[in-house]
Coordinates of N, CA and C in Angstrom, one line a residue:
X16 N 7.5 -20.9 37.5 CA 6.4 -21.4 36.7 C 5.6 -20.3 36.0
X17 N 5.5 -19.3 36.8 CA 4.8 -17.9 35.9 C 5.3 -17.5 35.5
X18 N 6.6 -17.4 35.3 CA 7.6 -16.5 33.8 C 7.1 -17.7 32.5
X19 N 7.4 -19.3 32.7 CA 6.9 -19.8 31.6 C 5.5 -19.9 31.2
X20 N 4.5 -19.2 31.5 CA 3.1 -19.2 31.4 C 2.8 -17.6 30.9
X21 N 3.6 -17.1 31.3 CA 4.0 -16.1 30.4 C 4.2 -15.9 29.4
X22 N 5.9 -16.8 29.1 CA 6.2 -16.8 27.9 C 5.1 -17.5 26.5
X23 N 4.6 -18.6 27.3 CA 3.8 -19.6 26.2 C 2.1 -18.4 25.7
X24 N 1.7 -17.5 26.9 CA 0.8 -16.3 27.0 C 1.5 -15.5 25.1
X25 N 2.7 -15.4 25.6 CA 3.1 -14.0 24.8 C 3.0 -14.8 23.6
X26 N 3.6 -15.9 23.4 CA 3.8 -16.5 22.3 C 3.0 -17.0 21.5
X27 N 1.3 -17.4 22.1 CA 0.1 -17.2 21.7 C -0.7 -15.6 21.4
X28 N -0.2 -15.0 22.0 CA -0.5 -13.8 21.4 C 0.2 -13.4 20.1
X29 N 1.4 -13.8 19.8 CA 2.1 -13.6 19.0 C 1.6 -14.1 17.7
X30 N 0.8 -15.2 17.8 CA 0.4 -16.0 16.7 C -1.0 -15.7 16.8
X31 N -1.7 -15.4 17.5 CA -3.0 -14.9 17.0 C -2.6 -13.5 16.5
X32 N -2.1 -12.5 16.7 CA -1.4 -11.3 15.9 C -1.3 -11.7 14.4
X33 N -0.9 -13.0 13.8 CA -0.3 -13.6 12.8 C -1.5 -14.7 12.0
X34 N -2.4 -14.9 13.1 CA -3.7 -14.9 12.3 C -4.5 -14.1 11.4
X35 N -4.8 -13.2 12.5 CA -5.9 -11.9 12.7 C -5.1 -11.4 11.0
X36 N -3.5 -11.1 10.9 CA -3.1 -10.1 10.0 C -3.2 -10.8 8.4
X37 N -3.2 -12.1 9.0 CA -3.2 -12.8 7.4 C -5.0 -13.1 7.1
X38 N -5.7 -13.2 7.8 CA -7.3 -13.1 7.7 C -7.5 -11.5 7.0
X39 N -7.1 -10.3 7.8 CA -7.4 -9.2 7.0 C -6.6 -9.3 5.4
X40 N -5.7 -9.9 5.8 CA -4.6 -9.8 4.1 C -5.2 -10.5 3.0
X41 N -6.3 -11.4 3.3 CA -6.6 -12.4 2.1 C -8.5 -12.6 2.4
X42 N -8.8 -11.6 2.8 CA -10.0 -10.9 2.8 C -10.3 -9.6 2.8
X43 N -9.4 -8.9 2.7 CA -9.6 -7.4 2.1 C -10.5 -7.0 1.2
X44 N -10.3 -8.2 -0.1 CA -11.7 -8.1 -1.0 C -12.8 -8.1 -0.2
X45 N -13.3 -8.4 0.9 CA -14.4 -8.4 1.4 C -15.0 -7.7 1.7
X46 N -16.3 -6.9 1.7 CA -15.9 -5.8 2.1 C -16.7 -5.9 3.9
X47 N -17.2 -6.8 4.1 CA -17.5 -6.8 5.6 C -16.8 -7.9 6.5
X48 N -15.6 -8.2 6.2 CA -14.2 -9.2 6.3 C -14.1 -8.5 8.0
X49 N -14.6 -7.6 8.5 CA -14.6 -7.3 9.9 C -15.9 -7.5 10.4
X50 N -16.8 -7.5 9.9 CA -17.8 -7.9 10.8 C -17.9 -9.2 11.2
X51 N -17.5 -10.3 9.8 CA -17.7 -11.5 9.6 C -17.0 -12.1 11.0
X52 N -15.8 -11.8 11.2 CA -14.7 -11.6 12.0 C -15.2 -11.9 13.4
X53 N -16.3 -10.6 13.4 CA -16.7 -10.4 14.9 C -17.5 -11.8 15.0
X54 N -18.8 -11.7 14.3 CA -19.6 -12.5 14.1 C -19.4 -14.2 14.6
X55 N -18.5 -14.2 14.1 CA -17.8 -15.5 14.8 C -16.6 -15.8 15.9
X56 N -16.1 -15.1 16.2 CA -15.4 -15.0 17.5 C -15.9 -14.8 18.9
X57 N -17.0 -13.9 18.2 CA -17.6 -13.2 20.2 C -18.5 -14.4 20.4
X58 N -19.1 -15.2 19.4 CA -20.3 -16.0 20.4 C -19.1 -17.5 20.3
X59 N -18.2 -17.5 19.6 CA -17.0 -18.6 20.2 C -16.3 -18.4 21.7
X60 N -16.1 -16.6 21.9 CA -15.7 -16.6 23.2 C -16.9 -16.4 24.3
X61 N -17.9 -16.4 24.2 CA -18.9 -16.4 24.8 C -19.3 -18.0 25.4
X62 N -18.9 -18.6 24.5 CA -19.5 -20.5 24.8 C -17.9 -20.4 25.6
X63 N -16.5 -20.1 25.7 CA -15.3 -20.0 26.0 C -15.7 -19.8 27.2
X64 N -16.1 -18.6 27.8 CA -16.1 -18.2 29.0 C -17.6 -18.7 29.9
X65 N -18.3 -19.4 29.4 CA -19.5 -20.2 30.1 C -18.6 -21.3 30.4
X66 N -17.8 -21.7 29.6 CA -17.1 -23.0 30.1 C -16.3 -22.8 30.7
X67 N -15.5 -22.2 31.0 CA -14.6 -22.2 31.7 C -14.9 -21.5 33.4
X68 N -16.4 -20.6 33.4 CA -17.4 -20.6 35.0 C -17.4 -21.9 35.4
X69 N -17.9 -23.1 33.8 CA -17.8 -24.4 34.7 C -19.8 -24.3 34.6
X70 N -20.4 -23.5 33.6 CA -22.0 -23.7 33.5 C -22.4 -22.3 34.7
X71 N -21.9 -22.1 35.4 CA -22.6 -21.2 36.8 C -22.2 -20.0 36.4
X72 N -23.1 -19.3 36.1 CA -23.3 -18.0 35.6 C -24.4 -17.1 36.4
X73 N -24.0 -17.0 37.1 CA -25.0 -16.4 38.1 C -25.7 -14.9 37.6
X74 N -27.0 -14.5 37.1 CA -27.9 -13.4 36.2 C -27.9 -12.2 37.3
X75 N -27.1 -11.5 38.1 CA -27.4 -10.4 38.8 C -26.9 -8.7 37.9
X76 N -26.8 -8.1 38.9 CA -26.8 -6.5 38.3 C -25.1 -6.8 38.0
X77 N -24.3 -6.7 38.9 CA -22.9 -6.6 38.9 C -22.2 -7.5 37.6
X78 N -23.2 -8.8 37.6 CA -22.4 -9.5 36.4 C -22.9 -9.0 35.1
X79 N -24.0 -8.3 35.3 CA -24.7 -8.2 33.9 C -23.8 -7.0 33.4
X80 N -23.6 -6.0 34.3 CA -22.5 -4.4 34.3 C -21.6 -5.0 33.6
X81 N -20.4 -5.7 34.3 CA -18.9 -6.2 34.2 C -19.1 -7.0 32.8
X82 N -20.5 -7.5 32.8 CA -20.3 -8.5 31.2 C -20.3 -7.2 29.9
X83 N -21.5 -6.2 30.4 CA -21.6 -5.7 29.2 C -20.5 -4.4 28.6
X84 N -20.0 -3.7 29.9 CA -18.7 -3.2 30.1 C -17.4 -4.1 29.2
X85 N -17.4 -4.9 29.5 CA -16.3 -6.3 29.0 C -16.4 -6.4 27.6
X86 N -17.8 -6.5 27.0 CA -18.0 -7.0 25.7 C -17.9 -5.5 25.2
X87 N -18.4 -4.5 25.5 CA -18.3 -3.7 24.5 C -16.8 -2.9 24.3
X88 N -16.0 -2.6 25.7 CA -14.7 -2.4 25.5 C -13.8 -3.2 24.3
X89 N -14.1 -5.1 24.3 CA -13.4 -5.8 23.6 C -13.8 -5.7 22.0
X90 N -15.3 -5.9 22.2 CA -16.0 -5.3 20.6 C -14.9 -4.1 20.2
X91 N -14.7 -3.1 20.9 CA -14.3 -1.8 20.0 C -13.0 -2.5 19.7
X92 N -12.0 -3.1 20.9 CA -10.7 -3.1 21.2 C -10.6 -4.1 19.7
X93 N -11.3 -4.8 19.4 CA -11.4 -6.2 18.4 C -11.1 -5.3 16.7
X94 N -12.4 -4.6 16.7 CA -13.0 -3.8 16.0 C -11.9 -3.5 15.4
X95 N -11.2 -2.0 15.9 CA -10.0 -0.9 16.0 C -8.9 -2.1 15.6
X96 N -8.4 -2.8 16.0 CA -7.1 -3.7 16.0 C -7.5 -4.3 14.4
X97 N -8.4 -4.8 14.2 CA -8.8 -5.6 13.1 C -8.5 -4.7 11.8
X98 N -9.5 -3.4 11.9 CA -9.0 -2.4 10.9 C -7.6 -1.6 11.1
X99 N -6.8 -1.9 11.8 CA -5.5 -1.1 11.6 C -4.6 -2.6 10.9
X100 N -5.0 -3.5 10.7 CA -4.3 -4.3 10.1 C -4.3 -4.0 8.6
X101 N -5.5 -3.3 8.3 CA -5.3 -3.0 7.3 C -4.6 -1.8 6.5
X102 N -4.0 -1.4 7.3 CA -3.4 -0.1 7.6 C -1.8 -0.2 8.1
X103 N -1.5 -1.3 8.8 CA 0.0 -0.8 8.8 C 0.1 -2.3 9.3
X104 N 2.0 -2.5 9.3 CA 2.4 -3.8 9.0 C 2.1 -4.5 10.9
X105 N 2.6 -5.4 10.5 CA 2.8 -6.6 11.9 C 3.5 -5.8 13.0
X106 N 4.6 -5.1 12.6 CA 5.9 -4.8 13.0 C 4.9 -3.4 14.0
X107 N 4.7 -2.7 13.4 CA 4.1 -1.5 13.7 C 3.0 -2.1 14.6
X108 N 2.0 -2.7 14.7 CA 0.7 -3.3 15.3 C 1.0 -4.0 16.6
X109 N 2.1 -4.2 16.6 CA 3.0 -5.5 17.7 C 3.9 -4.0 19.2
X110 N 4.3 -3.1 18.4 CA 4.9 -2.1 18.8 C 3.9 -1.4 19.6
X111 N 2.7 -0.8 18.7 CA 1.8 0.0 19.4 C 1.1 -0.6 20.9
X112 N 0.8 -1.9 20.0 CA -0.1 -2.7 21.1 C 1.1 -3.3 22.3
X113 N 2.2 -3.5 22.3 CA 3.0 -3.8 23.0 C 2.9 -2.5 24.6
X114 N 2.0 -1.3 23.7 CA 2.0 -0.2 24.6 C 1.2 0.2 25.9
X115 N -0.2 -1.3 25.2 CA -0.9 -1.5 26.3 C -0.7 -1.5 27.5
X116 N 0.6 -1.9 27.9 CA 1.2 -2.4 29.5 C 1.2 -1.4 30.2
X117 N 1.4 0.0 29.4 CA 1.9 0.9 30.1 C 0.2 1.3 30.7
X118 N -0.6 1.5 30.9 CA -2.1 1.5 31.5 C -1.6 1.1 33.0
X119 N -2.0 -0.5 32.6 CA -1.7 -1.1 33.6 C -0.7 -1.0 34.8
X120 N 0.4 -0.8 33.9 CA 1.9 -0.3 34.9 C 1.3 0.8 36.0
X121 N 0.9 1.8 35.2 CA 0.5 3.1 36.5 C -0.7 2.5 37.3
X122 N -1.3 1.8 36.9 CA -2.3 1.7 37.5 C -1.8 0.6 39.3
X123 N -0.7 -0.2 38.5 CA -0.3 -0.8 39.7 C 0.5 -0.4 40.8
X124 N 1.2 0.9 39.7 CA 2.2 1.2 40.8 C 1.6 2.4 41.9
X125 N 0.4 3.6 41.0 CA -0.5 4.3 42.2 C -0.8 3.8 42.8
X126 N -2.0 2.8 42.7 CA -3.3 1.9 43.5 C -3.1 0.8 43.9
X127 N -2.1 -0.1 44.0 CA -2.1 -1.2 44.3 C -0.1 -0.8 45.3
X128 N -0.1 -2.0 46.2 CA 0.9 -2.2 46.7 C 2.6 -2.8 46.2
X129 N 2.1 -3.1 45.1 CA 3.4 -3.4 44.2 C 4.6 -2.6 44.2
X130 N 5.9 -3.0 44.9 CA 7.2 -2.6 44.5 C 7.5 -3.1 42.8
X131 N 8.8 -2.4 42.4 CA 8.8 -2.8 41.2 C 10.2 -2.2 41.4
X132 N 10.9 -3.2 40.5 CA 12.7 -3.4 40.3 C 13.4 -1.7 39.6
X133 N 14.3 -1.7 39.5 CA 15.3 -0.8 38.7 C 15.0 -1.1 37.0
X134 N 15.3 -2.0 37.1 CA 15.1 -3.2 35.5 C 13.5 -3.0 35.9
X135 N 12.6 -3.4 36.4 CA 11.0 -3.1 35.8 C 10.8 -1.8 35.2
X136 N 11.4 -0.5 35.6 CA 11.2 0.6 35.5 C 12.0 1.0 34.5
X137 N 13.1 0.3 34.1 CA 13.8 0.7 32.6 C 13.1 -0.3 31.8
X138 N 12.4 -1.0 31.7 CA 11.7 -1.9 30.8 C 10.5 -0.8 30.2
X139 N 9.7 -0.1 31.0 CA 8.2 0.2 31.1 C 9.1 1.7 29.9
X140 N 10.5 2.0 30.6 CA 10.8 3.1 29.9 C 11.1 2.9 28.8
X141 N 11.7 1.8 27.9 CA 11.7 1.3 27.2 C 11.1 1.2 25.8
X142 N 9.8 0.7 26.9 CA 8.7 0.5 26.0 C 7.9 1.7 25.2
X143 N 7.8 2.6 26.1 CA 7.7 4.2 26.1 C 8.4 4.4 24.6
X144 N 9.6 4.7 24.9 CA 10.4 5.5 24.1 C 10.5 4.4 22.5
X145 N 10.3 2.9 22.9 CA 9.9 2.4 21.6 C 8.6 2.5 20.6
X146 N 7.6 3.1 21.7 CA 6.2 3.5 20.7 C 6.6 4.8 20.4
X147 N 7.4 5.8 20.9 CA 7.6 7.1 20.2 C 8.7 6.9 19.0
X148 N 9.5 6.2 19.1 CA 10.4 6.0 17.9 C 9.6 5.8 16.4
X149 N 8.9 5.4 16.0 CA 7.9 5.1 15.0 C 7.4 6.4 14.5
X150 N 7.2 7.0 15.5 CA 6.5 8.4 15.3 C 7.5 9.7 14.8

C-alpha cells in the first residue's frame, strides 16, 4: 500500500511541476508573477494545514520555532524553484530537484537505524551521477 501512495505522491508532484511551469510560462509578462504566486498559495496552505491539525493548534515556543523555521525554509524553497522556471526547462528542474533525496538519504543512513538494499544504494547512485550528467 505505501509503494502505491507513493507512486500517486510522485505523480502529483509531477503535475504540480507542470503547473508551477506553465503559470511562470504565461505570466512572465508579469513582472511580480512570483510574488503573486506566493501570495496565494501560503495562506491556501496555511488554512491546508489548520485543517488537517483538525482546528487544534496549540500557540507554544516549539510550535511557533518549527512553524516559522517551516515557512521560511518553504518561502525561499518556493521562491528559488519558481524563478528557475524561468530559467531552464521541466526536464532540467525535475533532474535537479529529483536531487533532493539525496539530503535525506544520508541523513537516514548516519542517524537513524535504517538498513538499505544493494538496489537502494545503486538507485541513490544513480541519482548522483544523473544531476552531474547535465553539468
Amino acid at each position: 500500500m505505501a509503494y502505491i501512495w507513493t507512486v500517486f505522491a510522485s505523480v502529483i508532484t509531477g503535475l504540480t511541476t507542470i503547473c508551477d511551469k506553465t503559470y511562470m510560462s504565461r505570466t512572465k509578462h508579469v513582472k511580480t508573477n512570483v510574488d503573486l504566486y506566493l501570495l496565494f498559495i501560503y495562506p491556501l496552505m496555511t488554512v491546508y494545514y489548520f485543517l488537517l491539525a483538525g482546528g487544534e493548534v496549540p500557540l507554544n515556543l516549539p510550535t511557533f520555532l518549527f512553524a516559522l523555521v517551516f515557512s521560511v525554509a518553504s518561502l525561499f524553497s518556493t521562491k528559488l524553484k519558481m524563478v528557475a522556471y524561468n530559467h531552464a526547462t521541466i526536464v532540467y528542474i525535475t533532474v535537479f530537484s529529483g536531487a533532493s533525496m539525496i539530503l535525506p538519504f544520508f541523513y537516514e543512513l548516519f542517524f537513524t537505524e535504517s538498513a538499505f538494499s544493494v538496489c537502494q544504494y545503486i538507485a541513490v547512485g544513480l541519482r548522483i551521477l544523473a544531476v552531474c550528467i547535465p553539468l
